[in-house]
Amino acid sequence: MPNLKTTLKNTALRALRGTGAYSVAANSAARRSKLLILCYHGIALRDEAEWAGHLYITAERFRERMECLRALNASVLPLGDAVARLKANSLPPRSVVITFDDGFYDFLHHGVPILSEFRFPCTLYLTTHYMGKPYPIFNLMLDYLLWKSGQSEVSFSEQGIAEPLSIIDWKRRRDIVQRLVAWLEAQKLDTAAKNGFVSNLATQFEIDYDDLLRSRIGQILTPEEVVRVARAGIDIELHTHRHRTPRIRDQFVREIDDNRVRIAEITGRQPVHFCYPSGVHADDFLPWLHDCGVETATTCERGFARSESNPLLLPRLLDDSNMDLVQFEAFVAGVLS
């Protein structure tokens, strides 16, 4: 449920829209000089939007967003073309870029058909370690199972969490997940063994884990599915191999190189655009990315890209289940910045 501040903000935006201010802003020179890069993570296959509304959006709401872009006559551009035109000060009216992070199966299932219907270009930043593995992303599934359990608190005595801890919200679950991930990595467990841990946890919570595996919740695309995505006209770009950004140069460069090799093997093209995993970026990364031949990099910092923006620190708008349509419209029109 939205809080009072959000409700008042949305009411004010609806009133502003009724005055014609959205149209004025959308057609202004100020809006034309800016590029809005939209960021999405997942489109729910089942109840993911209820579990993690900050990461997932429903297919119905995503379609609503695309209908909004069409209704506002937004110029939806490919990422590379958009950034080049931004630097040349030649953007068309209401310029927008659509990006998806990670490369979950739900993007192929829901995202590609909807984008194809509207004929909108899109960039998919693909992380490749889990690609082809029949397992969900470990830490995401761990959090999902804690939420799905319906319990208010849990303990993991064998993993050093003897005291019962609350799991009633995402922040509390995140702390437990981080402690469990650290313990499991200290045991040097591989991906299959970590999957065994969450499988046993699902059994403990009386959750049908085989059914979750069949649903493909939290699973990265297979190489064959990436081919289908690319053939649908989606640009496949860099997101590191293991979804991490080490602060040591050689390890950072290896993440880019491993990611690029796997993408090139599948798509036949060399990716040159990058997205920081979890939005984590640092000044040290910029020369490293430049040395790797990366042309643009997007963050999770909210805002519009402008001609003076650093191409390796491009802001985006994270769209999720917590954003009302009137707010989305306001960003596209340029009323909110």
Coordinates of C-alpha atoms in Angstrom, one line a residue:
M1 CA 0.0 0.0 0.0
P2 CA 1.3 3.5 -0.9
N3 CA 2.1 5.7 2.1
L4 CA 0.5 9.1 2.6
K5 CA 3.4 11.0 1.0
T6 CA 3.2 8.9 -2.1
T7 CA -0.6 9.3 -2.2
L8 CA -0.4 13.1 -2.0
K9 CA 2.3 13.2 -4.6
N10 CA 0.2 11.1 -7.0
T11 CA -2.9 13.3 -6.4
A12 CA -0.8 16.4 -7.1
L13 CA 0.6 14.9 -10.3
R14 CA -2.9 13.9 -11.6
A15 CA -4.1 17.4 -11.0
L16 CA -1.1 18.8 -12.8
R17 CA -1.7 16.5 -15.7
G18 CA -5.3 17.8 -15.9
T19 CA -4.0 21.3 -16.5
G20 CA -2.1 20.3 -19.6
A21 CA 1.3 20.7 -17.9
Y22 CA 2.4 17.2 -19.0
S23 CA 1.9 18.1 -22.7
V24 CA 3.8 21.4 -22.3
A25 CA 6.7 19.7 -20.6
A26 CA 6.8 16.8 -23.1
N27 CA 7.1 19.2 -26.0
S28 CA 9.6 21.5 -24.4
A29 CA 13.2 22.0 -25.5
A30 CA 14.3 21.0 -22.0
R31 CA 12.8 17.5 -22.4
R32 CA 14.1 17.1 -25.9
S33 CA 17.7 17.7 -24.6
K34 CA 17.4 14.8 -22.2
L35 CA 17.4 11.0 -22.5
L36 CA 15.3 8.8 -20.2
I37 CA 16.8 5.3 -19.8
L38 CA 14.3 2.9 -18.3
C39 CA 15.6 0.0 -16.1
Y40 CA 13.7 -3.2 -15.5
H41 CA 14.8 -6.5 -13.8
G42 CA 12.1 -9.1 -13.9
I43 CA 8.5 -9.5 -15.2
A44 CA 6.7 -11.8 -12.8
L45 CA 5.9 -15.4 -13.8
R46 CA 3.8 -16.0 -10.7
D47 CA 3.9 -14.0 -7.4
E48 CA 7.4 -12.3 -7.7
A49 CA 5.9 -8.8 -7.8
E50 CA 4.3 -9.5 -4.4
W51 CA 7.5 -10.9 -3.0
A52 CA 10.0 -8.3 -4.4
G53 CA 8.1 -5.4 -5.9
H54 CA 11.3 -3.4 -6.1
L55 CA 12.7 -5.8 -8.6
Y56 CA 9.6 -7.2 -10.4
I57 CA 6.7 -5.8 -12.4
T58 CA 3.7 -7.7 -13.6
A59 CA 3.2 -8.4 -17.3
E60 CA 0.0 -6.3 -17.2
R61 CA 1.8 -3.3 -15.7
F62 CA 4.7 -3.6 -18.1
R63 CA 2.2 -3.6 -21.0
E64 CA 0.6 -0.6 -19.5
R65 CA 4.0 1.2 -19.5
M66 CA 4.5 0.4 -23.1
E67 CA 1.0 1.7 -24.0
C68 CA 1.9 4.9 -22.1
L69 CA 5.1 5.3 -24.2
R70 CA 3.0 5.0 -27.3
A71 CA 0.3 7.3 -26.1
L72 CA 2.9 10.0 -25.3
N73 CA 4.5 9.5 -28.7
A74 CA 7.8 8.7 -27.0
S75 CA 10.8 8.1 -29.3
V76 CA 12.0 4.7 -28.2
L77 CA 15.6 4.3 -29.4
P78 CA 18.3 1.7 -29.4
L79 CA 20.8 2.4 -26.7
G80 CA 23.8 3.1 -28.9
D81 CA 21.9 5.3 -31.3
A82 CA 20.3 7.2 -28.4
V83 CA 23.6 8.0 -26.7
A84 CA 25.2 9.1 -29.9
R85 CA 22.3 11.5 -30.6
L86 CA 22.4 12.7 -27.0
K87 CA 26.1 13.8 -27.5
A88 CA 25.2 15.3 -30.9
N89 CA 22.3 17.2 -29.4
S90 CA 20.0 15.6 -32.0
L91 CA 17.6 13.6 -29.9
P92 CA 14.0 13.4 -31.2
P93 CA 11.1 14.4 -28.9
R94 CA 10.6 12.5 -25.7
S95 CA 13.6 10.1 -26.2
V96 CA 13.5 6.9 -24.2
V97 CA 15.7 3.8 -24.0
I98 CA 14.4 0.5 -22.5
T99 CA 16.9 -1.7 -20.7
F100 CA 16.6 -5.0 -18.7
D101 CA 19.2 -6.3 -16.3
D102 CA 20.4 -9.8 -15.6
G103 CA 18.6 -11.9 -18.4
F104 CA 16.0 -13.8 -16.5
Y105 CA 13.8 -16.4 -18.4
D106 CA 10.8 -14.2 -17.7
F107 CA 12.2 -11.6 -20.1
L108 CA 11.8 -14.1 -22.9
H109 CA 8.4 -15.3 -21.7
H110 CA 6.8 -11.9 -21.1
G111 CA 9.1 -9.1 -22.2
V112 CA 10.1 -10.1 -25.7
P113 CA 6.4 -10.7 -26.9
I114 CA 5.3 -7.3 -25.5
L115 CA 8.3 -5.4 -26.9
S116 CA 7.8 -7.1 -30.3
E117 CA 4.1 -6.1 -30.3
F118 CA 5.0 -2.4 -29.8
R119 CA 8.1 -2.7 -32.0
F120 CA 10.2 -1.1 -29.4
P121 CA 14.0 -1.7 -29.3
C122 CA 15.5 -2.9 -26.1
T123 CA 18.9 -3.7 -24.5
L124 CA 19.4 -6.8 -22.3
Y125 CA 22.3 -6.7 -20.0
L126 CA 23.1 -10.4 -19.6
T127 CA 25.0 -12.0 -16.7
T128 CA 26.4 -15.3 -17.9
H129 CA 27.6 -17.5 -15.0
Y130 CA 24.1 -19.1 -14.4
M131 CA 23.4 -19.2 -18.2
G132 CA 22.6 -22.8 -19.1
K133 CA 22.5 -24.0 -15.4
P134 CA 19.2 -25.6 -14.4
Y135 CA 19.1 -23.6 -11.2
P136 CA 17.7 -20.2 -10.1
I137 CA 20.0 -17.5 -8.8
F138 CA 21.0 -18.7 -5.4
N139 CA 20.6 -15.7 -3.2
L140 CA 17.3 -14.7 -4.9
M141 CA 15.8 -18.1 -4.4
L142 CA 16.9 -18.2 -0.8
D143 CA 15.1 -14.9 -0.2
Y144 CA 12.0 -16.1 -2.1
L145 CA 11.8 -19.2 0.0
L146 CA 12.1 -17.3 3.2
W147 CA 9.2 -15.1 2.1
K148 CA 7.2 -18.0 0.7
S149 CA 7.5 -19.9 4.0
G150 CA 4.9 -17.7 5.6
Q151 CA 7.0 -17.7 8.8
S152 CA 7.7 -14.6 10.8
E153 CA 11.2 -15.7 12.0
V154 CA 13.8 -18.4 11.3
S155 CA 17.1 -19.7 12.7
F156 CA 20.0 -21.6 11.1
S157 CA 22.0 -23.0 13.9
E158 CA 24.3 -25.1 11.7
Q159 CA 25.2 -22.0 9.8
G160 CA 25.9 -19.9 12.8
I161 CA 22.4 -18.2 13.2
A162 CA 21.2 -19.8 16.4
E163 CA 18.9 -17.0 17.5
P164 CA 15.5 -16.7 15.8
L165 CA 15.6 -13.7 13.4
S166 CA 12.7 -11.9 11.9
I167 CA 12.0 -12.3 8.1
I168 CA 8.8 -10.1 7.9
D169 CA 10.3 -7.7 5.4
W170 CA 12.9 -7.6 2.6
K171 CA 15.5 -5.7 4.6
R172 CA 15.5 -8.3 7.5
R173 CA 15.6 -11.2 5.0
R174 CA 18.5 -9.5 3.2
D175 CA 20.6 -9.6 6.3
I176 CA 19.9 -13.3 6.8
V177 CA 20.6 -14.1 3.2
Q178 CA 23.9 -12.2 3.3
R179 CA 25.0 -14.2 6.4
L180 CA 24.0 -17.5 4.8
V181 CA 25.7 -16.7 1.5
A182 CA 28.9 -15.8 3.4
W183 CA 28.7 -19.1 5.4
L184 CA 28.1 -21.2 2.3
E185 CA 30.9 -19.5 0.3
A186 CA 33.3 -20.2 3.3
Q187 CA 32.5 -23.8 2.8
K188 CA 33.6 -23.4 -0.9
L189 CA 30.3 -24.9 -2.2
D190 CA 29.8 -24.8 -5.9
T191 CA 26.6 -23.7 -7.7
A192 CA 25.1 -27.2 -7.6
A193 CA 25.7 -27.6 -3.9
K194 CA 24.2 -24.3 -3.2
N195 CA 21.1 -25.4 -5.1
G196 CA 21.0 -28.4 -2.9
F197 CA 20.9 -26.2 0.1
V198 CA 17.9 -24.2 -1.2
S199 CA 16.2 -27.5 -2.3
N200 CA 16.5 -28.8 1.3
L201 CA 15.2 -25.5 2.7
A202 CA 12.2 -25.7 0.4
T203 CA 11.5 -29.2 1.7
Q204 CA 11.8 -27.9 5.3
F205 CA 9.2 -25.2 4.5
E206 CA 7.0 -27.7 2.7
I207 CA 7.4 -25.9 -0.7
D208 CA 7.4 -27.9 -3.9
Y209 CA 10.9 -27.1 -5.2
D210 CA 10.6 -29.1 -8.4
D211 CA 7.5 -27.1 -9.2
L212 CA 9.6 -23.9 -8.7
L213 CA 12.3 -25.2 -11.0
R214 CA 9.7 -25.9 -13.7
S215 CA 8.3 -22.4 -13.3
R216 CA 11.8 -20.9 -14.2
I217 CA 11.4 -18.3 -11.4
G218 CA 14.8 -16.6 -10.9
Q219 CA 16.5 -18.6 -13.6
I220 CA 18.8 -17.1 -16.2
L221 CA 18.2 -17.7 -19.9
T222 CA 19.9 -20.7 -21.5
P223 CA 22.2 -20.1 -24.5
E224 CA 19.5 -21.3 -26.9
E225 CA 17.0 -18.9 -25.3
V226 CA 19.6 -16.0 -25.7
V227 CA 19.7 -16.8 -29.4
R228 CA 15.9 -16.5 -29.6
V229 CA 16.1 -13.2 -27.7
A230 CA 18.8 -11.8 -30.1
R231 CA 16.9 -13.0 -33.1
A232 CA 13.9 -10.9 -31.8
G233 CA 16.0 -7.8 -32.2
I234 CA 17.1 -7.4 -28.6
D235 CA 20.7 -6.1 -28.1
I236 CA 22.6 -8.4 -25.7
E237 CA 25.2 -6.4 -23.7
L238 CA 27.6 -6.7 -20.7
H239 CA 26.6 -7.3 -17.1
T240 CA 29.7 -9.2 -15.8
H241 CA 30.0 -13.0 -15.8
R242 CA 29.4 -13.6 -12.1
H243 CA 27.3 -10.5 -11.4
R244 CA 30.0 -8.7 -9.4
T245 CA 32.4 -5.8 -9.6
P246 CA 35.7 -6.7 -7.9
R247 CA 37.8 -3.7 -6.7
I248 CA 40.9 -5.4 -8.0
R249 CA 41.6 -4.5 -11.7
D250 CA 42.6 -7.9 -13.0
Q251 CA 39.5 -9.5 -11.4
F252 CA 37.3 -6.8 -12.7
V253 CA 38.7 -7.1 -16.3
R254 CA 38.2 -10.9 -16.1
E255 CA 34.5 -10.4 -15.3
I256 CA 34.1 -8.2 -18.4
D257 CA 36.2 -10.6 -20.6
D258 CA 34.4 -13.8 -19.5
N259 CA 31.1 -12.1 -20.0
R260 CA 32.0 -10.8 -23.4
V261 CA 33.4 -14.1 -24.7
R262 CA 30.2 -15.9 -23.8
I263 CA 27.9 -13.3 -25.3
A264 CA 30.0 -13.2 -28.5
E265 CA 29.9 -17.0 -28.8
I266 CA 26.1 -16.9 -28.8
T267 CA 25.3 -13.7 -30.7
G268 CA 28.2 -13.4 -33.0
R269 CA 28.8 -9.8 -32.1
Q270 CA 31.0 -8.0 -29.6
P271 CA 29.1 -6.2 -26.8
V272 CA 30.3 -2.7 -26.0
H273 CA 27.7 -1.4 -23.5
F274 CA 27.8 -2.3 -19.8
C275 CA 25.6 -2.1 -16.8
Y276 CA 26.9 -2.1 -13.2
P277 CA 25.6 -5.2 -11.3
S278 CA 23.3 -3.9 -8.5
G279 CA 24.3 -0.4 -9.5
V280 CA 27.6 -0.6 -7.7
H281 CA 30.1 1.7 -9.3
A282 CA 33.4 3.4 -8.4
D283 CA 35.7 5.9 -10.0
D284 CA 38.4 3.2 -10.2
F285 CA 36.1 1.3 -12.7
L286 CA 36.0 4.0 -15.3
P287 CA 39.6 3.6 -16.8
W288 CA 39.2 -0.1 -16.5
L289 CA 36.0 -0.1 -18.5
H290 CA 37.7 2.2 -21.1
D291 CA 40.6 -0.2 -21.4
C292 CA 38.0 -3.0 -22.0
G293 CA 36.5 -1.1 -24.9
V294 CA 33.3 -0.3 -23.1
E295 CA 31.5 2.6 -24.7
T296 CA 28.7 3.2 -22.2
A297 CA 27.8 2.1 -18.7
T298 CA 24.5 2.5 -16.9
T299 CA 24.0 2.9 -13.2
C300 CA 20.9 2.7 -11.0
E301 CA 21.1 6.4 -10.1
R302 CA 17.8 8.0 -10.8
G303 CA 17.7 10.7 -13.4
F304 CA 17.9 11.7 -17.1
A305 CA 21.1 11.4 -19.2
R306 CA 22.2 14.7 -20.6
S307 CA 24.8 15.7 -23.2
E308 CA 27.3 16.5 -20.4
S309 CA 26.7 13.1 -18.7
N310 CA 29.7 10.8 -18.4
P311 CA 28.9 7.9 -20.8
L312 CA 30.3 5.5 -18.3
L313 CA 28.0 6.8 -15.5
L314 CA 24.6 7.1 -17.2
P315 CA 21.6 7.4 -14.9
R316 CA 18.4 5.5 -15.3
L317 CA 14.9 5.3 -14.0
L318 CA 14.2 2.0 -12.2
D319 CA 10.6 1.1 -13.0
D320 CA 9.0 -1.4 -10.7
S321 CA 5.7 -2.4 -8.9
N322 CA 6.1 0.5 -6.5
M323 CA 5.7 3.2 -9.1
D324 CA 2.3 4.5 -10.0
L325 CA 1.4 5.1 -13.7
V326 CA 1.0 8.8 -13.1
Q327 CA 4.6 9.0 -11.9
F328 CA 5.8 7.0 -14.8
E329 CA 4.0 9.4 -17.2
A330 CA 5.5 12.4 -15.4
F331 CA 9.1 11.1 -15.9
V332 CA 8.5 10.3 -19.6
A333 CA 7.0 13.8 -20.1
G334 CA 9.8 15.4 -18.2
V335 CA 7.6 16.8 -15.4
L336 CA 9.7 14.8 -12.9
S337 CA 13.5 14.7 -13.3

